[in-house]
């Protein structure tokens, strides 16, 4: 980010320089023209003299001071312009991000509504499944009860049949025992 900001600052500085280049040139032209005029005037006054042109310390300092002030004003104006441009760019970026956030919020609400609907459908499906299972359990319980009753009655009938069989076996044993005795006596008689 720092490198990107640095590149942006350099670019803005170049743009600013191009904008204020004309002002610099005008200031330089004006100062050189005034110097040239001063030199011509001095040459006229000093014609024939080969002395180097001297400038007083006050004049030099005042010219230097004026050029520094002009440079400072230009730099401040450039900085203000650069800051304005950067502020506009940041505002545009903020607006863009706000739009993105608004879009995501709308998508979030849509997904949330879909999830609520899906949850409702699942719950209804589970309730139907539970109801069907409960019906099946109830039917199974009824069938179990019926089968239990039938098994109990069949068991009672089986016990009755066993009792009958025992009675019949006992009678058969008596009958056969009585007949054996008669048969034995008949057999003994036949001998």
mmCIF file of C-alpha atoms in Angstrom:
data_model
loop_
_atom_site.group_PDB
_atom_site.id
_atom_site.type_symbol
_atom_site.label_atom_id
_atom_site.label_comp_id
_atom_site.label_asym_id
_atom_site.label_seq_id
_atom_site.Cartn_x
_atom_site.Cartn_y
_atom_site.Cartn_z
ATOM 1 C CA UNK A 1 0.000 0.000 0.000
ATOM 2 C CA UNK A 2 2.849 2.337 0.876
ATOM 3 C CA UNK A 3 4.433 1.841 -2.548
ATOM 4 C CA UNK A 4 1.097 2.421 -4.267
ATOM 5 C CA UNK A 5 0.533 5.599 -2.231
ATOM 6 C CA UNK A 6 4.064 6.727 -3.043
ATOM 7 C CA UNK A 7 3.486 6.142 -6.762
ATOM 8 C CA UNK A 8 0.199 8.036 -6.598
ATOM 9 C CA UNK A 9 1.903 10.912 -4.798
ATOM 10 C CA UNK A 10 4.627 11.037 -7.469
ATOM 11 C CA UNK A 11 2.023 10.990 -10.223
ATOM 12 C CA UNK A 12 0.026 13.749 -8.572
ATOM 13 C CA UNK A 13 3.226 15.728 -8.080
ATOM 14 C CA UNK A 14 4.050 15.389 -11.790
ATOM 15 C CA UNK A 15 0.543 16.488 -12.740
ATOM 16 C CA UNK A 16 0.802 19.389 -10.357
ATOM 17 C CA UNK A 17 4.182 20.336 -11.780
ATOM 18 C CA UNK A 18 2.757 20.326 -15.315
ATOM 19 C CA UNK A 19 -0.131 22.528 -14.210
ATOM 20 C CA UNK A 20 2.089 25.019 -12.451
ATOM 21 C CA UNK A 21 4.912 24.817 -14.966
ATOM 22 C CA UNK A 22 3.519 27.783 -16.848
ATOM 23 C CA UNK A 23 3.394 29.813 -13.642
ATOM 24 C CA UNK A 24 7.033 28.911 -12.924
ATOM 25 C CA UNK A 25 8.046 29.867 -16.452
ATOM 26 C CA UNK A 26 6.158 33.165 -16.253
ATOM 27 C CA UNK A 27 7.803 33.990 -12.916
ATOM 28 C CA UNK A 28 11.232 33.053 -14.277
ATOM 29 C CA UNK A 29 10.673 35.033 -17.483
ATOM 30 C CA UNK A 30 9.535 38.056 -15.508
ATOM 31 C CA UNK A 31 12.513 37.868 -13.171
ATOM 32 C CA UNK A 32 15.006 37.319 -16.040
ATOM 33 C CA UNK A 33 13.477 40.166 -18.030
ATOM 34 C CA UNK A 34 13.750 42.480 -15.055
ATOM 35 C CA UNK A 35 17.348 41.339 -14.537
ATOM 36 C CA UNK A 36 18.099 41.880 -18.231
ATOM 37 C CA UNK A 37 16.554 45.357 -18.056
ATOM 38 C CA UNK A 38 18.545 46.113 -14.928
ATOM 39 C CA UNK A 39 21.691 44.863 -16.646
ATOM 40 C CA UNK A 40 20.997 47.018 -19.730
ATOM 41 C CA UNK A 41 20.410 50.045 -17.548
ATOM 42 C CA UNK A 42 23.599 49.386 -15.640
ATOM 43 C CA UNK A 43 25.516 48.816 -18.860
ATOM 44 C CA UNK A 44 24.340 52.138 -20.144
ATOM 45 C CA UNK A 45 25.506 53.710 -16.947
ATOM 46 C CA UNK A 46 28.772 51.841 -16.966
ATOM 47 C CA UNK A 47 29.573 51.908 -20.687
ATOM 48 C CA UNK A 48 33.137 51.323 -21.327
ATOM 49 C CA UNK A 49 33.786 49.849 -17.930
ATOM 50 C CA UNK A 50 34.712 46.194 -17.713
ATOM 51 C CA UNK A 51 33.669 45.807 -14.143
ATOM 52 C CA UNK A 52 31.595 42.765 -13.237
ATOM 53 C CA UNK A 53 27.995 43.450 -12.409
ATOM 54 C CA UNK A 54 27.468 43.553 -8.652
ATOM 55 C CA UNK A 55 24.235 43.020 -6.781
ATOM 56 C CA UNK A 56 23.717 44.302 -3.296
ATOM 57 C CA UNK A 57 23.164 41.786 -0.508
ATOM 58 C CA UNK A 58 19.729 43.232 0.234
ATOM 59 C CA UNK A 59 18.628 42.870 -3.400
ATOM 60 C CA UNK A 60 19.959 39.321 -3.563
ATOM 61 C CA UNK A 61 18.258 38.337 -0.300
ATOM 62 C CA UNK A 62 14.970 40.007 -1.280
ATOM 63 C CA UNK A 63 14.964 38.249 -4.692
ATOM 64 C CA UNK A 64 15.810 34.946 -2.987
ATOM 65 C CA UNK A 65 13.143 35.570 -0.343
ATOM 66 C CA UNK A 66 10.507 36.415 -2.979
ATOM 67 C CA UNK A 67 11.327 33.337 -5.035
ATOM 68 C CA UNK A 68 11.128 31.140 -1.907
ATOM 69 C CA UNK A 69 7.766 32.625 -0.946
ATOM 70 C CA UNK A 70 6.463 32.129 -4.472
ATOM 71 C CA UNK A 71 7.742 28.562 -4.421
ATOM 72 C CA UNK A 72 6.079 27.926 -1.028
ATOM 73 C CA UNK A 73 2.745 29.299 -2.225
ATOM 74 C CA UNK A 74 2.933 27.189 -5.358
ATOM 75 C CA UNK A 75 3.848 24.092 -3.304
ATOM 76 C CA UNK A 76 0.985 24.728 -0.893
ATOM 77 C CA UNK A 77 -1.452 25.173 -3.778
ATOM 78 C CA UNK A 78 -0.130 21.983 -5.351
ATOM 79 C CA UNK A 79 -0.426 20.094 -2.088
ATOM 80 C CA UNK A 80 -3.986 21.336 -1.619
ATOM 81 C CA UNK A 81 -4.892 20.289 -5.151
ATOM 82 C CA UNK A 82 -3.270 16.900 -4.625
ATOM 83 C CA UNK A 83 -5.144 16.424 -1.354
ATOM 84 C CA UNK A 84 -8.405 17.430 -3.015
ATOM 85 C CA UNK A 85 -7.837 14.903 -5.791
ATOM 86 C CA UNK A 86 -6.953 12.211 -3.282
ATOM 87 C CA UNK A 87 -10.020 13.074 -1.199
ATOM 88 C CA UNK A 88 -12.264 12.831 -4.265
ATOM 89 C CA UNK A 89 -10.709 9.480 -5.147
ATOM 90 C CA UNK A 90 -11.221 8.184 -1.608
ATOM 91 C CA UNK A 91 -14.838 9.426 -1.611
ATOM 92 C CA UNK A 92 -15.465 7.591 -4.878
ATOM 93 C CA UNK A 93 -13.891 4.439 -3.435
ATOM 94 C CA UNK A 94 -16.021 4.741 -0.274
ATOM 95 C CA UNK A 95 -19.172 5.121 -2.370
ATOM 96 C CA UNK A 96 -18.186 2.089 -4.423
ATOM 97 C CA UNK A 97 -17.645 0.042 -1.252
ATOM 98 C CA UNK A 98 -20.982 1.225 0.148
ATOM 99 C CA UNK A 99 -22.663 -0.033 -3.028
ATOM 100 C CA UNK A 100 -20.912 -3.386 -2.687
ATOM 101 C CA UNK A 101 -22.004 -3.612 0.970
ATOM 102 C CA UNK A 102 -25.594 -2.815 -0.004
ATOM 103 C CA UNK A 103 -25.517 -5.567 -2.646
ATOM 104 C CA UNK A 104 -24.107 -8.088 -0.150
ATOM 105 C CA UNK A 105 -26.721 -7.129 2.427
ATOM 106 C CA UNK A 106 -29.469 -7.757 -0.135
ATOM 107 C CA UNK A 107 -27.946 -11.141 -1.011
ATOM 108 C CA UNK A 108 -27.643 -11.967 2.696
ATOM 109 C CA UNK A 109 -31.322 -11.198 3.284
ATOM 110 C CA UNK A 110 -32.270 -13.326 0.270
ATOM 111 C CA UNK A 111 -30.186 -16.282 1.481
ATOM 112 C CA UNK A 112 -31.561 -15.894 4.999
ATOM 113 C CA UNK A 113 -35.144 -15.993 3.678
ATOM 114 C CA UNK A 114 -34.342 -19.067 1.573
ATOM 115 C CA UNK A 115 -32.789 -20.812 4.568
ATOM 116 C CA UNK A 116 -35.843 -20.045 6.718
ATOM 117 C CA UNK A 117 -38.112 -21.481 4.021
ATOM 118 C CA UNK A 118 -35.913 -24.573 3.678
ATOM 119 C CA UNK A 119 -35.910 -25.074 7.453
ATOM 120 C CA UNK A 120 -39.703 -24.822 7.504
ATOM 121 C CA UNK A 121 -39.968 -27.400 4.709
ATOM 122 C CA UNK A 122 -37.594 -29.756 6.518
ATOM 123 C CA UNK A 123 -39.526 -29.412 9.760
ATOM 124 C CA UNK A 124 -42.808 -30.102 7.968
ATOM 125 C CA UNK A 125 -41.224 -33.128 6.300
ATOM 126 C CA UNK A 126 -39.928 -34.375 9.638
ATOM 127 C CA UNK A 127 -43.358 -33.927 11.187
ATOM 128 C CA UNK A 128 -44.933 -35.931 8.345
ATOM 129 C CA UNK A 129 -42.278 -38.617 8.761
ATOM 130 C CA UNK A 130 -42.838 -38.685 12.514
ATOM 131 C CA UNK A 131 -46.596 -38.896 12.042
ATOM 132 C CA UNK A 132 -46.206 -41.783 9.584
ATOM 133 C CA UNK A 133 -43.836 -43.565 11.942
ATOM 134 C CA UNK A 134 -46.242 -43.084 14.848
ATOM 135 C CA UNK A 135 -49.079 -44.524 12.755
ATOM 136 C CA UNK A 136 -46.940 -47.510 11.832
ATOM 137 C CA UNK A 137 -45.974 -48.010 15.491
ATOM 138 C CA UNK A 138 -49.635 -47.842 16.488
ATOM 139 C CA UNK A 139 -50.598 -50.369 13.804
ATOM 140 C CA UNK A 140 -47.752 -52.639 14.888
ATOM 141 C CA UNK A 141 -48.891 -52.373 18.490
ATOM 142 C CA UNK A 142 -52.453 -53.316 17.493
ATOM 143 C CA UNK A 143 -51.197 -56.276 15.481
ATOM 144 C CA UNK A 144 -48.976 -57.310 18.405
ATOM 145 C CA UNK A 145 -51.919 -57.151 20.800
ATOM 146 C CA UNK A 146 -54.059 -59.246 18.461
ATOM 147 C CA UNK A 147 -51.282 -61.779 18.011
ATOM 148 C CA UNK A 148 -50.717 -61.898 21.768
ATOM 149 C CA UNK A 149 -54.405 -62.617 22.314
ATOM 150 C CA UNK A 150 -54.358 -65.306 19.630
ATOM 151 C CA UNK A 151 -51.178 -66.874 21.044
ATOM 152 C CA UNK A 152 -52.690 -66.867 24.526
ATOM 153 C CA UNK A 153 -55.914 -68.510 23.303
ATOM 154 C CA UNK A 154 -53.942 -71.007 21.213
ATOM 155 C CA UNK A 155 -51.764 -71.769 24.226
ATOM 156 C CA UNK A 156 -54.884 -72.351 26.362
ATOM 157 C CA UNK A 157 -56.333 -74.588 23.636
ATOM 158 C CA UNK A 158 -53.053 -76.462 23.464
ATOM 159 C CA UNK A 159 -53.108 -77.033 27.202
ATOM 160 C CA UNK A 160 -56.690 -78.284 26.964
ATOM 161 C CA UNK A 161 -55.690 -80.639 24.175
ATOM 162 C CA UNK A 162 -52.763 -81.884 26.230
ATOM 163 C CA UNK A 163 -55.074 -82.472 29.164
ATOM 164 C CA UNK A 164 -57.443 -84.394 26.909
ATOM 165 C CA UNK A 165 -54.564 -86.411 25.520
ATOM 166 C CA UNK A 166 -53.406 -87.277 29.039
ATOM 167 C CA UNK A 167 -56.916 -88.269 30.035
ATOM 168 C CA UNK A 168 -57.277 -90.349 26.914
ATOM 169 C CA UNK A 169 -53.891 -91.940 27.456
ATOM 170 C CA UNK A 170 -54.833 -92.742 31.027
ATOM 171 C CA UNK A 171 -58.119 -94.259 29.867
ATOM 172 C CA UNK A 172 -56.318 -96.104 27.122
ATOM 173 C CA UNK A 173 -53.842 -97.408 29.616
ATOM 174 C CA UNK A 174 -56.693 -98.537 31.885
ATOM 175 C CA UNK A 175 -58.526 -100.076 28.998
ATOM 176 C CA UNK A 176 -55.441 -101.778 27.707
ATOM 177 C CA UNK A 177 -54.507 -102.817 31.223
ATOM 178 C CA UNK A 178 -57.965 -104.262 31.767
ATOM 179 C CA UNK A 179 -57.899 -105.969 28.429
ATOM 180 C CA UNK A 180 -54.440 -107.324 28.995
ATOM 181 C CA UNK A 181 -55.697 -108.883 32.174
ATOM 182 C CA UNK A 182 -58.632 -110.349 30.323
ATOM 183 C CA UNK A 183 -56.463 -111.423 27.464
ATOM 184 C CA UNK A 184 -54.000 -113.034 29.790
ATOM 185 C CA UNK A 185 -56.770 -114.870 31.535
ATOM 186 C CA UNK A 186 -58.225 -115.917 28.175
ATOM 187 C CA UNK A 187 -54.853 -116.986 27.053
ATOM 188 C CA UNK A 188 -54.304 -118.931 30.210
ATOM 189 C CA UNK A 189 -57.630 -120.575 29.720
ATOM 190 C CA UNK A 190 -56.843 -121.478 26.214
ATOM 191 C CA UNK A 191 -53.798 -123.341 27.245
#
